[in-house]
Short mmCIF file of C-alpha atoms in Angstrom, two decimals:
data_model
loop_
_atom_site.label_atom_id
_atom_site.label_comp_id
_atom_site.label_asym_id
_atom_site.label_seq_id
_atom_site.Cartn_x
_atom_site.Cartn_y
_atom_site.Cartn_z
CA MET A 22 85.95 92.32 110.29
CA LEU A 23 84.43 94.35 107.33
CA LEU A 24 83.06 91.26 105.72
CA GLN A 25 81.24 90.35 108.84
CA LEU A 26 80.02 93.89 109.47
CA ARG A 27 78.53 93.93 105.77
CA GLU A 28 76.43 90.74 106.73
CA ASP A 29 75.50 92.25 110.03
CA ILE A 30 74.34 95.47 108.47
CA ARG A 31 72.56 93.60 105.72
CA SER A 32 70.61 91.42 108.18
CA GLY A 33 70.11 94.43 110.67
CA SER A 34 69.86 98.02 109.96
CA ALA A 35 72.34 100.52 108.37
CA GLU A 36 70.64 103.37 109.80
CA GLU A 37 70.91 102.28 113.44
CA TYR A 38 74.64 101.30 112.94
CA ILE A 39 75.44 104.78 111.51
CA HIS A 40 73.40 106.45 114.24
CA ARG A 41 75.42 104.55 116.84
CA LEU A 42 78.57 105.76 115.24
CA PHE A 43 77.56 109.35 114.95
CA GLU A 44 76.81 109.26 118.80
CA ARG A 45 80.26 107.93 119.48
CA ILE A 46 81.82 110.62 117.26
CA GLU A 47 79.78 113.37 118.84
CA ARG A 48 80.74 112.62 122.43
CA SER A 49 84.45 111.81 121.38
CA ARG A 50 87.36 113.96 122.72
CA LEU A 51 89.76 112.79 119.89
CA ASN A 52 88.94 115.61 117.31
CA ALA A 53 89.40 113.12 114.69
CA PHE A 54 86.86 114.56 112.33
CA THR A 55 86.84 118.02 110.55
CA THR A 56 83.52 117.64 108.72
CA LEU A 57 80.52 115.25 109.41
CA ALA A 58 78.39 114.15 106.62
CA LYS A 59 75.74 113.02 108.94
CA GLU A 60 72.54 113.86 106.94
CA SER A 61 73.64 112.56 103.58
CA ALA A 62 75.09 109.32 105.40
CA LEU A 63 71.70 108.63 107.28
CA GLU A 64 69.87 109.24 104.08
CA ALA A 65 72.04 106.70 102.22
CA ALA A 66 71.55 104.27 105.16
CA ARG A 67 67.96 104.64 104.84
CA GLU A 68 68.03 104.01 101.13
CA PHE A 69 70.10 100.80 101.78
CA ASP A 70 67.61 99.47 104.52
CA ALA A 71 64.70 100.07 102.20
CA ARG A 72 66.43 98.28 99.15
CA PRO A 73 69.88 96.76 100.08
CA TRP A 74 72.59 97.47 97.45
CA LYS A 75 75.02 95.12 96.13
CA GLY A 76 78.88 95.68 96.26
CA ALA A 77 81.95 94.81 98.02
CA LEU A 78 81.34 97.52 100.58
CA ALA A 79 77.57 97.57 100.56
CA GLY A 80 76.34 99.52 103.51
CA ILE A 81 79.63 99.99 105.23
CA PRO A 82 80.51 103.46 106.57
CA ILE A 83 83.91 105.05 105.75
CA ALA A 84 85.94 108.03 106.78
CA ILE A 85 87.98 110.04 104.27
CA LYS A 86 91.01 112.06 104.95
CA ASP A 87 90.33 115.81 104.23
CA ASN A 88 92.73 116.14 101.34
CA ILE A 89 90.70 113.87 99.01
CA CYS A 90 87.83 115.55 97.11
CA THR A 91 84.33 114.47 97.93
CA LYS A 92 81.39 115.94 95.91
CA GLY A 93 79.13 118.11 98.03
CA ILE A 94 81.39 117.51 101.21
CA GLU A 95 83.65 120.44 102.33
CA THR A 96 87.37 119.46 101.76
CA THR A 97 89.75 121.76 103.45
CA CYS A 98 93.34 119.98 103.88
CA SER A 99 92.89 121.26 107.43
CA SER A 100 93.85 124.62 106.13
CA ARG A 101 92.25 127.97 106.61
CA ILE A 102 92.96 128.90 102.91
CA LEU A 103 90.55 126.21 101.75
CA LYS A 104 87.75 126.58 104.31
CA GLY A 105 84.47 126.60 102.61
CA PHE A 106 85.79 124.67 99.54
CA ILE A 107 83.14 122.16 98.58
CA PRO A 108 84.40 120.22 95.53
CA PRO A 109 82.00 119.72 92.55
CA TYR A 110 83.37 116.35 91.89
CA ASP A 111 84.55 113.09 93.58
CA ALA A 112 88.07 111.71 93.61
CA HIS A 113 88.70 108.50 91.71
CA VAL A 114 88.87 106.47 94.79
CA ILE A 115 85.55 107.99 96.16
CA GLU A 116 83.90 107.14 92.85
CA ARG A 117 84.92 103.55 93.24
CA LEU A 118 83.91 103.49 97.01
CA ARG A 119 80.33 104.86 96.18
CA ALA A 120 80.11 102.36 93.22
CA GLU A 121 80.74 99.51 95.72
CA GLY A 122 78.13 100.79 98.13
CA ALA A 123 80.21 102.44 100.84
CA ILE A 124 78.66 105.38 102.74
CA ILE A 125 81.03 108.38 103.65
CA ILE A 126 80.51 109.44 107.09
CA GLY A 127 82.84 112.57 107.20
CA LYS A 128 86.33 113.97 106.54
CA THR A 129 89.04 113.31 109.06
CA ASN A 130 91.69 115.61 110.52
CA MET A 131 95.10 115.86 109.17
CA ASP A 132 98.22 117.90 109.29
CA GLU A 133 97.71 120.98 107.19
CA PHE A 134 98.28 119.96 103.47
CA ALA A 135 99.67 116.53 104.76
CA MET A 136 102.74 118.24 106.08
CA GLY A 137 103.66 116.73 109.38
CA THR A 138 104.03 113.63 111.52
CA SER A 139 101.72 114.39 114.43
CA THR A 140 98.39 115.88 113.19
CA GLU A 141 99.29 118.96 115.20
CA THR A 142 99.48 121.49 112.40
CA SER A 143 95.82 121.25 111.42
CA CYS A 144 93.83 124.54 111.59
CA PHE A 145 91.15 122.46 113.41
CA GLY A 146 93.58 121.84 116.26
CA PRO A 147 95.25 118.69 117.08
CA THR A 148 93.88 115.13 117.10
CA ARG A 149 94.46 112.95 120.15
CA ASN A 150 95.69 109.40 120.35
CA PRO A 151 92.82 107.25 121.64
CA TRP A 152 95.54 105.22 123.65
CA ASP A 153 96.51 108.24 125.68
CA LEU A 154 94.91 111.45 125.02
CA GLU A 155 97.97 113.51 125.87
CA ARG A 156 99.78 112.13 122.86
CA VAL A 157 99.53 112.52 119.13
CA PRO A 158 98.20 110.05 116.81
CA GLY A 159 100.93 110.43 114.31
CA GLY A 160 100.43 112.23 110.96
CA SER A 161 99.57 113.34 108.60
CA SER A 162 96.59 110.96 108.43
CA GLY A 163 96.08 111.08 112.15
CA GLY A 164 92.41 111.68 112.20
CA SER A 165 91.77 108.62 109.93
CA ALA A 166 93.78 106.43 112.09
CA ALA A 167 92.46 107.72 115.50
CA ALA A 168 88.95 107.26 114.30
CA VAL A 169 89.48 103.60 113.39
CA ALA A 170 91.26 102.60 116.52
CA ALA A 171 88.63 104.33 118.73
CA GLY A 172 85.66 102.65 116.83
CA GLU A 173 84.38 105.78 115.37
CA ALA A 174 84.66 104.43 111.78
CA PRO A 175 85.20 100.72 110.68
CA CYS A 176 87.63 101.90 108.06
CA ALA A 177 89.16 105.02 106.61
CA LEU A 178 91.32 106.26 103.75
CA GLY A 179 94.49 108.35 104.19
CA SER A 180 97.42 109.57 101.99
CA ASP A 181 101.07 108.60 102.29
CA THR A 182 103.75 111.06 101.15
CA GLY A 183 106.45 110.09 103.55
CA GLY A 184 104.69 107.72 105.89
CA SER A 185 101.41 109.36 106.36
CA VAL A 186 99.36 106.20 106.50
CA ARG A 187 101.96 103.75 108.31
CA CYS A 188 102.99 106.44 110.92
CA PRO A 189 99.62 107.01 112.49
CA ALA A 190 98.59 103.34 111.86
CA SER A 191 101.77 102.44 113.97
CA PHE A 192 101.03 104.92 116.80
CA CYS A 193 97.42 104.04 117.02
CA GLY A 194 97.59 100.41 116.61
CA THR A 195 95.84 99.93 113.36
CA VAL A 196 96.80 98.51 109.88
CA GLY A 197 98.07 101.03 107.41
CA LEU A 198 98.99 100.22 103.84
CA LYS A 199 101.01 102.34 101.37
CA PRO A 200 100.48 100.83 97.69
CA THR A 201 102.96 100.83 94.99
CA TYR A 202 103.16 104.27 93.47
CA GLY A 203 100.60 104.14 90.55
CA LEU A 204 98.55 101.33 91.71
CA VAL A 205 95.95 103.79 93.05
CA SER A 206 94.78 106.77 91.02
CA ARG A 207 95.62 110.09 92.70
CA TYR A 208 92.90 112.04 90.78
CA GLY A 209 91.13 114.06 93.20
CA LEU A 210 93.79 114.03 95.86
CA ILE A 211 94.80 117.68 96.58
CA ALA A 212 98.70 117.39 95.71
CA TYR A 213 101.36 118.01 98.27
CA ALA A 214 104.24 116.04 96.55
CA ASN A 215 103.09 114.29 93.46
CA SER A 216 105.98 112.04 92.90
CA LEU A 217 105.75 110.68 96.42
CA GLU A 218 102.13 110.57 97.68
CA GLN A 219 99.87 107.58 97.32
CA ILE A 220 96.37 107.12 98.72
CA GLY A 221 96.01 104.03 101.04
CA PRO A 222 93.65 102.23 103.52
CA ILE A 223 93.62 102.34 107.33
CA THR A 224 91.78 99.45 108.98
CA LYS A 225 91.75 97.26 111.83
CA THR A 226 92.93 93.97 110.03
CA VAL A 227 95.02 93.14 107.06
CA GLU A 228 91.95 91.19 105.55
CA ASP A 229 90.09 94.82 105.70
CA ALA A 230 93.05 96.52 103.94
CA ALA A 231 93.09 94.00 101.12
CA LEU A 232 89.25 94.36 100.67
CA LEU A 233 89.64 98.18 100.27
CA LEU A 234 92.69 97.99 98.20
CA ASP A 235 90.59 95.62 95.77
CA VAL A 236 88.15 98.47 95.51
CA ILE A 237 90.35 101.47 94.93
CA ALA A 238 93.20 99.96 92.97
CA GLY A 239 93.07 100.11 89.17
CA HIS A 240 93.72 102.37 86.14
CA ASP A 241 92.38 105.72 85.76
CA PRO A 242 92.91 107.75 82.40
CA ARG A 243 92.78 111.01 84.45
CA ASP A 244 96.08 110.01 86.17
CA SER A 245 98.84 109.44 83.92
CA THR A 246 100.88 107.74 86.37
CA SER A 247 98.16 105.02 87.26
CA VAL A 248 98.31 101.49 85.99
CA ALA A 249 95.84 98.48 85.51
CA SER A 250 95.35 96.04 88.28
CA GLU A 251 93.54 92.72 87.88
CA LYS A 252 94.67 91.16 91.02
CA ASN A 253 92.13 90.00 93.81
CA TYR A 254 94.12 91.03 96.80
CA LEU A 255 91.57 89.66 99.10
CA SER A 256 91.86 86.03 97.82
CA SER A 257 95.78 86.43 98.08
CA ILE A 258 95.81 86.31 102.01
CA GLY A 259 95.51 83.20 104.24
CA GLY A 260 97.97 81.08 102.24
CA GLU A 261 101.21 79.71 103.51
CA ILE A 262 104.38 81.85 103.89
CA ARG A 263 106.82 78.86 104.33
CA GLY A 264 109.99 79.53 102.34
CA THR A 265 109.50 83.28 102.21
CA ARG A 266 112.85 85.01 102.57
CA ILE A 267 112.68 87.91 105.05
CA GLY A 268 115.42 90.73 104.96
CA VAL A 269 116.14 92.75 108.24
CA PRO A 270 118.05 95.99 107.19
CA GLU A 271 120.76 96.49 109.91
CA GLU A 272 120.48 100.47 109.22
CA TYR A 273 116.92 100.34 110.76
CA PHE A 274 118.13 99.47 114.32
CA GLY A 275 120.35 100.88 116.97
CA GLU A 276 120.84 104.55 118.03
CA GLY A 277 117.59 106.43 118.24
CA VAL A 278 115.18 103.24 118.25
CA ASP A 279 113.28 102.86 121.48
CA PRO A 280 114.26 99.50 123.12
CA GLY A 281 110.66 98.47 123.54
CA VAL A 282 110.12 98.96 119.71
CA GLU A 283 113.27 97.13 118.82
CA ARG A 284 112.17 94.22 121.14
CA ALA A 285 108.80 93.88 119.51
CA VAL A 286 110.03 93.96 116.09
CA TRP A 287 112.56 91.37 116.61
CA ASP A 288 109.75 89.15 118.36
CA ALA A 289 107.67 89.70 115.21
CA VAL A 290 110.61 88.37 113.06
CA SER A 291 110.70 85.36 115.26
CA VAL A 292 106.98 84.80 114.69
CA LEU A 293 107.62 84.78 111.05
CA GLU A 294 110.33 82.45 111.27
CA ASP A 295 108.05 80.02 113.39
CA LEU A 296 105.61 80.30 110.39
CA GLY A 297 108.32 78.96 108.01
CA ALA A 298 109.86 82.08 106.78
CA SER A 299 113.60 82.38 106.87
CA TRP A 300 115.32 85.65 107.71
CA ARG A 301 118.87 87.30 107.10
CA LYS A 302 120.36 90.81 108.00
CA ILE A 303 120.60 93.01 104.94
CA SER A 304 122.01 96.28 104.23
CA LEU A 305 120.36 99.47 102.61
CA PRO A 306 123.60 101.64 102.55
CA HIS A 307 122.13 104.89 101.51
CA THR A 308 119.35 104.95 104.05
CA LYS A 309 121.19 107.77 105.95
CA TYR A 310 120.71 110.12 103.19
CA ALA A 311 117.07 109.45 102.56
CA LEU A 312 115.76 111.93 104.96
CA PRO A 313 117.34 115.18 103.75
CA ALA A 314 116.62 113.95 100.07
CA TYR A 315 113.08 113.29 100.71
CA TYR A 316 112.49 116.88 102.47
CA ILE A 317 114.21 118.57 99.66
CA ILE A 318 112.17 116.84 96.89
CA ALA A 319 108.87 117.09 98.88
CA MET A 320 109.33 120.78 99.84
CA SER A 321 110.24 121.58 96.17
CA GLU A 322 107.14 119.88 94.88
CA ALA A 323 105.09 121.54 97.49
CA SER A 324 106.31 125.08 96.72
CA SER A 325 104.97 124.41 93.19
CA ASN A 326 101.81 122.80 93.84
CA LEU A 327 100.71 125.39 96.63
CA ALA A 328 101.22 128.19 94.22
CA ARG A 329 97.64 127.72 93.04
CA PHE A 330 96.24 128.62 96.50
CA ASP A 331 95.70 132.53 96.15
CA GLY A 332 92.23 132.93 97.32
CA LEU A 333 91.06 134.43 93.93
CA ARG A 334 89.65 131.27 92.31
CA TYR A 335 88.32 129.52 95.36
CA GLY A 336 88.83 129.28 99.27
CA LEU A 337 89.64 132.10 101.74
CA ARG A 338 89.17 135.92 100.90
CA VAL A 339 90.37 138.53 103.23
CA GLY A 340 89.94 142.41 103.37
CA GLU A 341 89.57 144.55 100.00
CA ASP A 342 91.12 143.72 96.83
CA ARG A 343 94.24 145.73 96.13
CA ASP A 344 97.01 145.21 93.68
CA TRP A 345 97.56 141.33 93.15
CA HIS A 346 100.76 141.18 94.90
CA THR A 347 99.30 142.84 98.08
CA THR A 348 96.08 140.72 97.86
CA PHE A 349 98.07 137.42 97.37
CA SER A 350 100.27 138.13 100.25
CA GLU A 351 97.35 138.99 102.72
CA ILE A 352 95.41 135.99 101.83
CA ARG A 353 98.36 133.61 101.98
CA ALA A 354 99.73 135.29 105.36
CA VAL A 355 96.31 134.36 107.01
CA GLY A 356 95.50 131.20 105.20
CA PHE A 357 98.58 129.20 105.46
CA GLY A 358 99.89 127.95 108.71
CA ARG A 359 103.50 128.19 110.13
CA GLU A 360 104.81 124.81 109.03
CA THR A 361 103.17 124.92 105.48
CA LYS A 362 104.88 128.44 104.90
CA ARG A 363 108.27 126.99 106.11
CA ARG A 364 108.05 124.18 103.47
CA ILE A 365 106.95 126.42 100.79
CA LEU A 366 109.84 128.77 101.40
CA LEU A 367 112.49 126.00 101.80
CA GLY A 368 111.13 124.48 98.58
CA THR A 369 111.34 127.73 96.68
CA TYR A 370 114.80 128.29 97.79
CA ALA A 371 115.93 124.74 96.72
CA LEU A 372 114.48 125.27 93.25
CA SER A 373 115.81 128.97 92.72
CA ALA A 374 118.52 129.85 90.30
CA GLY A 375 121.86 128.86 91.49
CA TYR A 376 120.67 126.25 93.93
CA TYR A 377 118.56 123.80 91.88
CA GLY A 378 121.81 121.59 90.94
CA ARG A 379 123.20 121.94 94.54
CA TYR A 380 120.01 120.68 96.29
CA TYR A 381 117.15 119.45 94.15
CA LEU A 382 119.13 117.71 91.48
CA LYS A 383 121.47 116.03 93.96
CA ALA A 384 118.35 114.98 95.95
CA LEU A 385 117.06 113.24 92.75
CA LYS A 386 120.31 111.38 92.33
CA VAL A 387 120.10 110.16 96.00
CA ARG A 388 116.57 108.98 95.19
CA THR A 389 117.99 106.70 92.45
CA LEU A 390 120.65 105.32 94.70
CA ILE A 391 118.04 104.45 97.39
CA ARG A 392 115.78 102.92 94.73
CA ARG A 393 118.76 100.74 93.73
CA ASP A 394 119.29 99.76 97.33
CA PHE A 395 115.72 98.34 97.51
CA GLU A 396 116.03 96.65 93.91
CA HIS A 397 119.31 94.78 95.03
CA ALA A 398 117.92 93.90 98.34
CA LEU A 399 114.65 92.56 96.91
CA LYS A 400 116.44 90.23 94.52
CA GLU A 401 118.02 88.46 97.46
CA VAL A 402 114.98 88.38 99.79
CA ASP A 403 111.26 88.56 99.21
CA ILE A 404 110.09 90.79 102.11
CA ILE A 405 112.06 93.47 104.22
CA ALA A 406 111.09 93.87 107.83
CA SER A 407 111.63 96.79 110.19
CA PRO A 408 110.15 99.00 112.77
CA THR A 409 107.48 101.48 111.28
CA MET A 410 108.51 104.32 113.76
CA PRO A 411 111.61 104.42 115.79
CA PHE A 412 109.51 105.11 119.08
CA PRO A 413 105.89 105.11 120.19
CA ALA A 414 103.51 107.99 120.21
CA PHE A 415 105.14 111.18 121.73
CA ARG A 416 103.31 113.76 123.79
CA ILE A 417 101.39 116.74 122.16
CA GLY A 418 103.76 119.81 122.01
CA GLU A 419 106.81 117.65 122.52
CA ARG A 420 108.35 118.12 118.97
CA ILE A 421 106.39 120.57 117.20
CA THR A 422 108.66 123.56 118.01
CA ASP A 423 111.63 121.53 116.91
CA PRO A 424 111.02 120.71 113.21
CA ILE A 425 114.39 118.73 112.76
CA SER A 426 113.29 116.40 115.59
CA LEU A 427 109.92 115.96 114.04
CA TYR A 428 111.36 115.22 110.51
CA MET A 429 113.67 112.71 112.05
CA SER A 430 110.65 110.68 113.02
CA ASP A 431 109.94 109.63 109.48
CA VAL A 432 113.57 108.10 109.05
CA PHE A 433 112.04 104.61 108.44
CA THR A 434 109.24 105.42 106.27
CA VAL A 435 110.42 107.96 103.73
CA PRO A 436 112.82 105.69 101.90
CA ILE A 437 109.86 103.64 100.81
CA ASN A 438 108.15 106.69 99.16
CA LEU A 439 111.44 107.57 97.41
CA ALA A 440 111.63 104.06 96.02
CA GLY A 441 108.01 103.79 95.21
CA ILE A 442 107.50 100.23 96.66
CA PRO A 443 104.61 98.96 98.84
CA ALA A 444 104.68 98.87 102.63
CA ILE A 445 102.37 98.07 105.21
CA SER A 446 102.24 98.59 109.04
CA VAL A 447 100.70 95.95 111.36
CA PRO A 448 100.46 96.13 115.17
CA CYS A 449 103.36 94.04 116.69
CA GLY A 450 103.22 94.76 120.41
CA PHE A 451 103.39 97.65 122.87
CA SER A 452 106.07 99.67 124.57
CA ASP A 453 105.20 101.53 127.79
CA GLY A 454 101.50 100.74 127.07
CA LEU A 455 101.61 102.26 123.58
CA PRO A 456 101.25 100.50 120.24
CA VAL A 457 104.16 99.52 118.16
CA GLY A 458 104.09 98.96 114.24
CA LEU A 459 106.05 96.30 112.37
CA GLN A 460 106.75 97.71 108.76
CA LEU A 461 106.69 95.23 105.91
CA MET A 462 108.14 95.95 102.32
CA ALA A 463 107.76 94.29 99.19
CA ARG A 464 108.75 94.46 95.49
CA PRO A 465 106.72 97.05 93.25
CA PHE A 466 103.23 95.69 92.75
CA ASP A 467 103.67 92.67 94.86
CA GLU A 468 100.90 93.52 97.26
CA ALA A 469 99.52 90.05 97.09
CA LEU A 470 102.76 88.70 98.85
CA LEU A 471 102.87 91.62 101.22
CA LEU A 472 99.44 91.21 102.42
CA ARG A 473 99.83 87.47 102.71
CA VAL A 474 102.92 87.74 104.85
CA ALA A 475 101.24 90.51 107.06
CA SER A 476 98.08 88.59 107.47
CA ALA A 477 99.91 85.36 108.38
CA TYR A 478 101.69 87.47 111.08
CA GLU A 479 98.54 89.10 112.34
CA GLN A 480 96.57 85.87 112.64
CA SER A 481 99.40 84.40 114.75
CA THR A 482 99.35 87.22 117.26
CA PRO A 483 96.81 88.95 119.34
CA TYR A 484 97.66 92.75 118.97
CA HIS A 485 95.14 93.73 116.48
CA LEU A 486 92.29 92.34 118.70
CA ARG A 487 93.11 94.95 121.50
CA SER A 488 91.25 98.41 121.51
CA PRO A 489 92.00 101.50 123.49
CA GLU A 490 89.74 101.97 126.59
CA VAL A 491 89.22 105.63 126.40
CA VAL A 492 86.85 107.96 124.55
#
């Protein structure tokens, strides 16, 4: 779709297209955007119309999650403590998007500091699911996924710490790709949990995700964990998948999984089999320990990363300055939301003297066991298939007061972040009228095969062609 849009814009008018997008955004009830970059986007579009640029994304508008730094555009992580923060630099991925001609139209809503599964913890208020305005879009990249699903942006970037690209993609019926850890530079991504998070594209099709990955993947000396990438992911899709071995983990089905979700995923496995792949059941035996290990590691890293937000160097200021302890406390009490405070406190507790070995160190050992589970399984099969989320989108307010229930939503996505492998969510059907996502996983840095299998499935089914009627 993006390739066709690029040609349409080149032969038509980028300014008119972006005008239509903003008209749609401004009458929307989704609350998908936190900041609109209307003037700069229209100015860029007029420059494009006067003298068309070259580049893989020339003239294509894109929405950016509000935790990725954009020079001259407010970046808040949907938190009061960062309101008014305008970065003086671009994140690495933004530099690459601009170099390929993309036009940034605004920043999208998210759970505060990417902490959540529903985009309900934002200081801007919740984003709504375009398939049902009474339901959540998933999180934490809910604004990006809702904007793409509703046609308010043709593509977007999100960040995935425990499933934050794949979860909203599943709930909103879009494609969400979490690349291998290190494939995309995190320079300019405001950190929540460094060892887990990765920037990834949210799009309408697998082809579009491959195109965006071609642009944003690659080595960046400013991120010591990033690696070189010389693959052309766009050219890897469209090939045969005959002979591909699919593994279906038995731990990802059964109790707690919505019957409609389970049925849609097994139908998807049958489609892959019809395309020439073979499948077998596999076991990932330490899956049941993934969720507690993930939250201990993520909260511990969050307690360290968020210590920098004190209001003295940038961001929120309240009242008059007094002694440092009182000033910090007053700013953080007003600036951070309830869920962010909870995670900072729990992470600080897990890292404190006497508890480090009991909680954090044990969580790291579990992480190693989970990574070995995937290494062993991916020697026997080429791709692992599962539901992305155990159920379709839930109602706004249904789980926000029960954090344990909310954390359980991530049970199928967090193991991938602990292992550092790539995964993608593609639409595979509907349950009670709401989208269902199929999650595919691959070996580290084997995004080419992952995208080829996902594209083959997508092209054999109609689900990616359906759009919500609301808005």
